Amino acid sequence: MSELPKTFDPASIESRWYAHWEASGQFRPDRPNAEPWTIVNPPPNVTGSLHIGHALDNTLQDILTRHARLKGKDALWVVGTDHAGIATQMVVERQMGALTPPQKRTDMTREEFVAKVWAWKEESGGEITQQLRRLGCSMDWANERFTMDPGFSKAVLKVFVDLHKQGLLYRDKRLVNWDPGLGTAISDLEVETREIKGSFWHLRYPLEDGSGFIEVATTRPETMLADMAVAVNASDERYTALIGKQVKLPITGRLIPIIADEHADPELGSGAVKITPGHDFNDFEVGKRAGMAAGSMLNMLDAKARVVQVSDGLIPAELLGLTTAEARKAVVARLKAEGFLIAHVDKDGEEHDAEPRTIQTPYGDRSGVVIEPWLTDQWYVDAKTLAQPAIEAVRTGAIDIVPKTWEKTFFNWMDNIQPWCVSRQLWWGHRIPAWFGPKIERGRSSYEFSYEQRDTQQFVAIDKAGALVLAEAAYAEFPNKKVRTFESFEEVVRWEMASPDTTDTIAIWQDSDVLDTWFSSALWPFATLGWPEEGAVPSPPRGEGQGEGQPSSTALGTAPHPDPLPAGEREQKQLGGRYPNDVLISGFDILFFWNARMMMQGLHFMKDVPFRTLYLHGLVRAADGAKMSKSKGNVVNPLGLIDTYGADALRFFMAAMESQGRDIKMDEKRVEGYRNFATKLWNAARFAQANGIVASTTLEAPRAELAVNKWIIAETIATVQTVDLALADYRFDGAANAIYQFAWSRFCDWYLELIKPQMVGDERGVIDDESKAVAGWVLDQILVLLHPFMPFITEELWHAMGPRDHDLIVAKWPMADARALDPEASKEVDWLIRLVQEIRTARNELNVPPGARLPLHVRDANATTLARLERQAPALARLARVTHADGEATGGAAQVVVDEATFVLPLEGVIDLDSERARLTKAIAAAEKERDALSGRLGNASFIERAKPEAVEKAKADHADKAAEAARLQAALGRLG
């Protein structure tokens, strides 16, 4: 047993213990006969660094993993990182741009660039994995996964190909969130909405017959160049007669119809809405309802968000090539000059071109440019069909969402789910396993070498060889032509230009796009476990002839689909007993981007849910409740907190503050407080060492005769029960606070004080053997209970208390053995604690000198209380500095009541009673005055309405404090009689 240093220093133990755990394989699942328990981490971006959200998410996962391990389960925490297509490509391109001379991605081949990204990944990627180690995460690093590992990539390609064969994945022309800065479609999660000062323009669209005009309003007047209709509500009597007529679009002169659609709200503006289906998500849906095919919708912007000519060629040449901002100015100027702009008259009667408005504008969270709704060809997954089994799984309880309040949100989103765009215009990522070739029409094969105009058919296969087989079968009617594969369409163009004769060859080329990273991470619960190599269940085919072009009606939701297994029939697990996973923990913000998609893919390919329980935690916010952001300067660095207070303190803060359904407000003082908790535990272990208390030799509670020992054993058992129930219900805060209160208050503040040896003369006594054994056992239970929350200090103290044959990380979880309970002993010590607390409070409030020993008289005590007074006399003398006295007290005295008895403390000669009464009376008056003043302020409706919310909350808190202070002082005065 090594003697603990006087000062607790987290830094000196954390790296040492983590290195030991990892090197000795403690994180590996190596209990073949034990019940498997599995959790996967939400894979952080390979470019990422630990932020406060990661700290919360991974702390909660580690608590459950360490708890499962201590419960004897074969716990596996799957760890890995996501290749993060956009983020990683940006990092590497930025580094290339900083070189001398600068380099661009387009200066090299695709293969060369991808090789450069892989080199970056090996040298600099994965910094966050080292930071997760600092947090104490007990992940299975020996099997760390990466979403572009060969095995994982094989699973991704298989899923793409299988979904395509089943008609559940197809190519379509739809609107996407287009990032002109990055040149790719992005997900909703990568769109950041900002409030900016904008304008609202009112325009006149003249009727074709010259009989008048219809007024529309827009925040984006430049998009009128691609308008395809004006929508009005069928119930709006102002426009009933105009439905079906046409207006002549200003500037271009194009004729567009007036249509009826519910999107037009008669109560908003003029009630008429310009419809630009190629550049607005709502308008796209209006266009579809009006019978417009996506291929006919006008797209007036290129990939860089510059104006291009539309199919009818009517956009004036001077507008072509302009950015949207430049085009807006030019279009407004021309509309004004030609009399189509309706001036806005402000409250002072002054005219302006537009009405000022605050506009919710989408920006790319990485590029920082305005996101454009853009009509383009992309690959889509039929999410509507895949969503149905996931909805049923949650509805039947096959997947339990905790807290339940998120179920309504889940159902609402899943019931209204849209096709999922899974293609991205990048070079880094899983390249889409699809090849294009010339489409065969009327027995002939031809194609135009233009991305915009090419007419192609698709060949979806795992690899090039598979695509070649499909293409050769498709072109079998041309036996004299050889099919040749190319890496890209550009390569086909170069080949044709360089070759004197290409008539004997049919070229097919691979899609240049890659898959959305959410597509690959949706396979995380089973692809990380070896699927499809290890006996996974394949998906059934969805019929013959599907998979090319648009989805069939069957693929849209009417075909049979494997139902999730009922809760009582899911005992058979797959993939070595690891699928389904036991639980998934994630932030609520990726419920749809990741959690729901794992449900869809898991149920489709594995015929079972991916996890039994989905726990959704809140956000970590700044101290004032605001969302953390770099622009606000309120981001908290968890590594800085670990440097200052230690990982254990930060972890405990996260757990103690994690209350289901609520966000966490960052409070560094609380983190510091939990560092103090660790210090208190450290000092308790040092006290134990100094008094011959060592590691327990038994899992069961030692035999005890003394009431104080029976009491602490009962308290320990009650705490184990509370923690067990809390963790079973994923009440992290309940479990953490139960351990905290027991360890700090019951064990350190009371039990150790109650058994502390008394001074006899000049010599200190010793603790009896029974109490030593019990104290050692209780301290062991505390260390085990606390280990999932504070792994470093508990492992250090575990070994410091004596020789062990195993590390704490693989110890056994305490058992709540009710046989050790003694209700009478517990009642006696609880009575003692309450009496000491009441006496201490009275002494403190009445300014009794700390060293003064007082006689303690008792009235109305029953036999039980008198017997307790006799047995607990030594403890009362030491802890309350009182001595039981016979007879009635005389003169001024303080009184406290515990149960049926009144305890009297004579104060004559100890304090100046008159001065004390005067002091208390004055203090009561002051407290009541402040209390009443605050009450008046809170009763003032004007204050409540005008004051900042934080000022109102402070006033309420101050009022409560002053009211409690006045009541406490009044009680103290009453004690003097």
Short mmCIF file of C-alpha atoms in Angstrom, two decimals, residues 333-527:
data_model
loop_
_atom_site.label_atom_id
_atom_site.label_comp_id
_atom_site.label_asym_id
_atom_site.label_seq_id
_atom_site.Cartn_x
_atom_site.Cartn_y
_atom_site.Cartn_z
CA ALA A 333 -32.96 48.75 -61.85
CA ARG A 334 -34.49 47.47 -65.08
CA LEU A 335 -37.86 46.71 -63.45
CA LYS A 336 -37.92 50.24 -62.06
CA ALA A 337 -36.96 51.79 -65.37
CA GLU A 338 -39.67 49.85 -67.22
CA GLY A 339 -42.37 50.65 -64.66
CA PHE A 340 -42.77 47.18 -63.16
CA LEU A 341 -41.50 48.06 -59.67
CA ILE A 342 -44.08 49.21 -57.10
CA ALA A 343 -42.58 51.72 -54.68
CA HIS A 344 -42.86 51.13 -50.93
CA VAL A 345 -44.23 54.07 -48.97
CA ASP A 346 -42.95 54.24 -45.39
CA LYS A 347 -44.76 55.63 -42.33
CA ASP A 348 -43.45 59.13 -43.12
CA GLY A 349 -44.89 59.04 -46.61
CA GLU A 350 -41.52 58.64 -48.32
CA GLU A 351 -41.12 56.28 -51.27
CA HIS A 352 -38.48 53.56 -51.49
CA ASP A 353 -37.73 50.84 -54.01
CA ALA A 354 -38.30 48.13 -51.41
CA GLU A 355 -39.63 47.44 -47.95
CA PRO A 356 -36.88 46.67 -45.39
CA ARG A 357 -37.13 43.14 -43.95
CA THR A 358 -35.12 40.82 -41.75
CA ILE A 359 -34.53 37.75 -43.90
CA GLN A 360 -33.73 34.21 -42.72
CA THR A 361 -30.90 33.37 -45.10
CA PRO A 362 -29.16 29.98 -45.48
CA TYR A 363 -25.35 29.92 -45.45
CA GLY A 364 -22.91 27.07 -45.82
CA ASP A 365 -21.47 26.38 -42.37
CA ARG A 366 -18.03 25.73 -43.89
CA SER A 367 -17.90 27.89 -47.02
CA GLY A 368 -19.70 30.87 -45.50
CA VAL A 369 -21.51 31.60 -48.79
CA VAL A 370 -25.25 31.85 -49.40
CA ILE A 371 -26.78 28.46 -50.16
CA GLU A 372 -28.83 28.22 -53.35
CA PRO A 373 -31.75 25.87 -53.93
CA TRP A 374 -30.50 24.39 -57.19
CA LEU A 375 -32.10 22.00 -59.64
CA THR A 376 -29.67 19.24 -60.49
CA ASP A 377 -29.34 15.50 -61.11
CA GLN A 378 -28.46 13.60 -57.95
CA TRP A 379 -28.77 10.12 -56.46
CA TYR A 380 -31.64 9.64 -54.03
CA VAL A 381 -32.72 6.99 -51.55
CA ASP A 382 -36.42 6.23 -51.26
CA ALA A 383 -36.52 7.23 -47.59
CA LYS A 384 -40.32 7.04 -47.47
CA THR A 385 -40.26 3.27 -47.93
CA LEU A 386 -37.32 2.68 -45.63
CA ALA A 387 -38.87 4.85 -42.93
CA GLN A 388 -41.95 2.69 -42.41
CA PRO A 389 -40.30 -0.19 -40.46
CA ALA A 390 -38.37 2.36 -38.38
CA ILE A 391 -41.61 4.13 -37.47
CA GLU A 392 -43.15 0.81 -36.51
CA ALA A 393 -40.10 -0.16 -34.43
CA VAL A 394 -40.44 2.97 -32.29
CA ARG A 395 -44.22 2.67 -32.11
CA THR A 396 -44.08 -0.94 -30.86
CA GLY A 397 -41.22 -0.36 -28.44
CA ALA A 398 -38.65 -2.39 -30.36
CA ILE A 399 -36.64 0.83 -30.11
CA ASP A 400 -37.12 2.83 -26.94
CA ILE A 401 -36.42 6.55 -27.38
CA VAL A 402 -35.35 8.22 -24.13
CA PRO A 403 -36.70 10.71 -23.22
CA LYS A 404 -40.11 9.88 -24.66
CA THR A 405 -40.77 13.52 -25.49
CA TRP A 406 -38.69 13.09 -28.66
CA GLU A 407 -41.05 10.47 -30.09
CA LYS A 408 -43.54 13.06 -31.34
CA THR A 409 -40.79 14.89 -33.21
CA PHE A 410 -39.50 11.61 -34.60
CA PHE A 411 -42.90 10.52 -35.92
CA ASN A 412 -43.65 13.94 -37.39
CA TRP A 413 -40.41 14.02 -39.35
CA MET A 414 -40.52 10.38 -40.45
CA ASP A 415 -44.15 10.60 -41.57
CA ASN A 416 -43.24 13.54 -43.81
CA ILE A 417 -39.82 12.35 -44.91
CA GLN A 418 -38.52 13.41 -48.33
CA PRO A 419 -36.22 11.52 -50.72
CA TRP A 420 -32.69 11.50 -49.35
CA CYS A 421 -30.03 13.05 -51.59
CA VAL A 422 -26.92 10.91 -51.12
CA SER A 423 -24.52 12.22 -53.78
CA ARG A 424 -21.89 14.90 -53.29
CA GLN A 425 -19.73 16.64 -55.86
CA LEU A 426 -16.39 15.90 -54.19
CA TRP A 427 -13.29 13.81 -54.80
CA TRP A 428 -12.77 12.54 -51.24
CA GLY A 429 -15.24 9.90 -50.17
CA HIS A 430 -16.87 6.68 -51.35
CA ARG A 431 -17.09 7.09 -55.09
CA ILE A 432 -20.51 6.21 -56.37
CA PRO A 433 -20.42 2.74 -57.98
CA ALA A 434 -22.31 3.78 -61.10
CA TRP A 435 -21.15 4.03 -64.70
CA PHE A 436 -22.86 5.87 -67.55
CA GLY A 437 -23.05 4.91 -71.19
CA PRO A 438 -24.95 5.93 -74.30
CA LYS A 439 -28.66 5.22 -74.20
CA ILE A 440 -30.01 2.89 -76.88
CA GLU A 441 -32.96 4.23 -78.84
CA ARG A 442 -34.58 2.57 -81.87
CA GLY A 443 -31.69 0.16 -82.24
CA ARG A 444 -29.00 2.82 -82.41
CA SER A 445 -26.44 4.01 -79.88
CA SER A 446 -25.41 7.65 -79.69
CA TYR A 447 -24.59 10.34 -77.17
CA GLU A 448 -23.59 13.98 -77.00
CA PHE A 449 -20.29 14.78 -75.26
CA SER A 450 -21.81 17.39 -72.99
CA TYR A 451 -22.62 17.05 -69.31
CA GLU A 452 -25.77 19.11 -69.72
CA GLN A 453 -27.12 17.34 -72.79
CA ARG A 454 -25.86 13.79 -72.62
CA ASP A 455 -28.52 11.08 -72.80
CA THR A 456 -27.31 8.09 -70.84
CA GLN A 457 -28.19 4.89 -69.11
CA GLN A 458 -26.73 3.63 -65.85
CA PHE A 459 -24.78 0.55 -64.85
CA VAL A 460 -24.61 0.14 -61.07
CA ALA A 461 -22.16 -2.46 -59.80
CA ILE A 462 -19.71 -3.04 -56.97
CA ASP A 463 -16.71 -2.48 -59.23
CA LYS A 464 -15.55 -1.74 -62.75
CA ALA A 465 -15.62 -5.38 -63.77
CA GLY A 466 -19.22 -5.71 -62.71
CA ALA A 467 -20.18 -2.55 -64.58
CA LEU A 468 -18.45 -3.86 -67.70
CA VAL A 469 -20.47 -7.08 -67.56
CA LEU A 470 -23.71 -5.11 -67.30
CA ALA A 471 -22.71 -2.79 -70.15
CA GLU A 472 -21.67 -5.62 -72.46
CA ALA A 473 -25.06 -7.23 -71.91
CA ALA A 474 -26.84 -3.94 -72.59
CA TYR A 475 -24.91 -3.38 -75.83
CA ALA A 476 -25.02 -7.00 -76.99
CA GLU A 477 -26.84 -5.96 -80.20
CA PHE A 478 -23.61 -4.27 -81.26
CA PRO A 479 -21.26 -7.28 -81.44
CA ASN A 480 -18.66 -5.41 -83.47
CA LYS A 481 -18.25 -2.73 -80.80
CA LYS A 482 -16.07 -3.18 -77.74
CA VAL A 483 -17.13 -1.66 -74.42
CA ARG A 484 -14.37 0.27 -72.70
CA THR A 485 -14.47 1.79 -69.22
CA PHE A 486 -13.15 5.25 -68.37
CA GLU A 487 -12.58 6.91 -65.00
CA SER A 488 -14.56 10.03 -65.88
CA PHE A 489 -16.49 11.74 -68.63
CA GLU A 490 -13.60 14.16 -69.13
CA GLU A 491 -11.38 11.19 -69.86
CA VAL A 492 -13.86 10.03 -72.49
CA VAL A 493 -13.73 13.44 -74.14
CA ARG A 494 -9.91 13.45 -74.15
CA TRP A 495 -9.85 9.93 -75.59
CA GLU A 496 -12.27 10.81 -78.39
CA MET A 497 -10.34 13.94 -79.29
CA ALA A 498 -7.03 12.08 -79.33
CA SER A 499 -8.20 8.95 -81.18
CA PRO A 500 -8.47 8.95 -84.99
CA ASP A 501 -11.31 6.39 -84.96
CA THR A 502 -13.66 5.62 -82.06
CA THR A 503 -16.47 4.00 -84.01
CA ASP A 504 -15.57 0.48 -82.87
CA THR A 505 -15.76 1.38 -79.15
CA ILE A 506 -18.61 2.18 -76.78
CA ALA A 507 -17.32 4.25 -73.87
CA ILE A 508 -18.75 4.03 -70.37
CA TRP A 509 -17.49 6.24 -67.56
CA GLN A 510 -17.82 6.26 -63.78
CA ASP A 511 -19.91 8.83 -61.95
CA SER A 512 -17.54 11.45 -60.57
CA ASP A 513 -19.59 12.06 -57.42
CA VAL A 514 -19.07 10.52 -53.98
CA LEU A 515 -21.58 9.48 -51.36
CA ASP A 516 -22.82 11.67 -48.55
CA THR A 517 -20.95 10.76 -45.35
CA TRP A 518 -24.30 10.17 -43.61
CA PHE A 519 -24.92 7.35 -46.09
CA SER A 520 -21.86 5.44 -44.89
CA SER A 521 -22.25 6.30 -41.20
CA ALA A 522 -25.83 4.97 -41.35
CA LEU A 523 -24.23 1.50 -41.55
CA TRP A 524 -22.10 2.06 -38.43
CA PRO A 525 -23.88 -0.38 -36.04
CA PHE A 526 -23.31 -3.39 -38.31
CA ALA A 527 -20.59 -2.52 -40.84
#
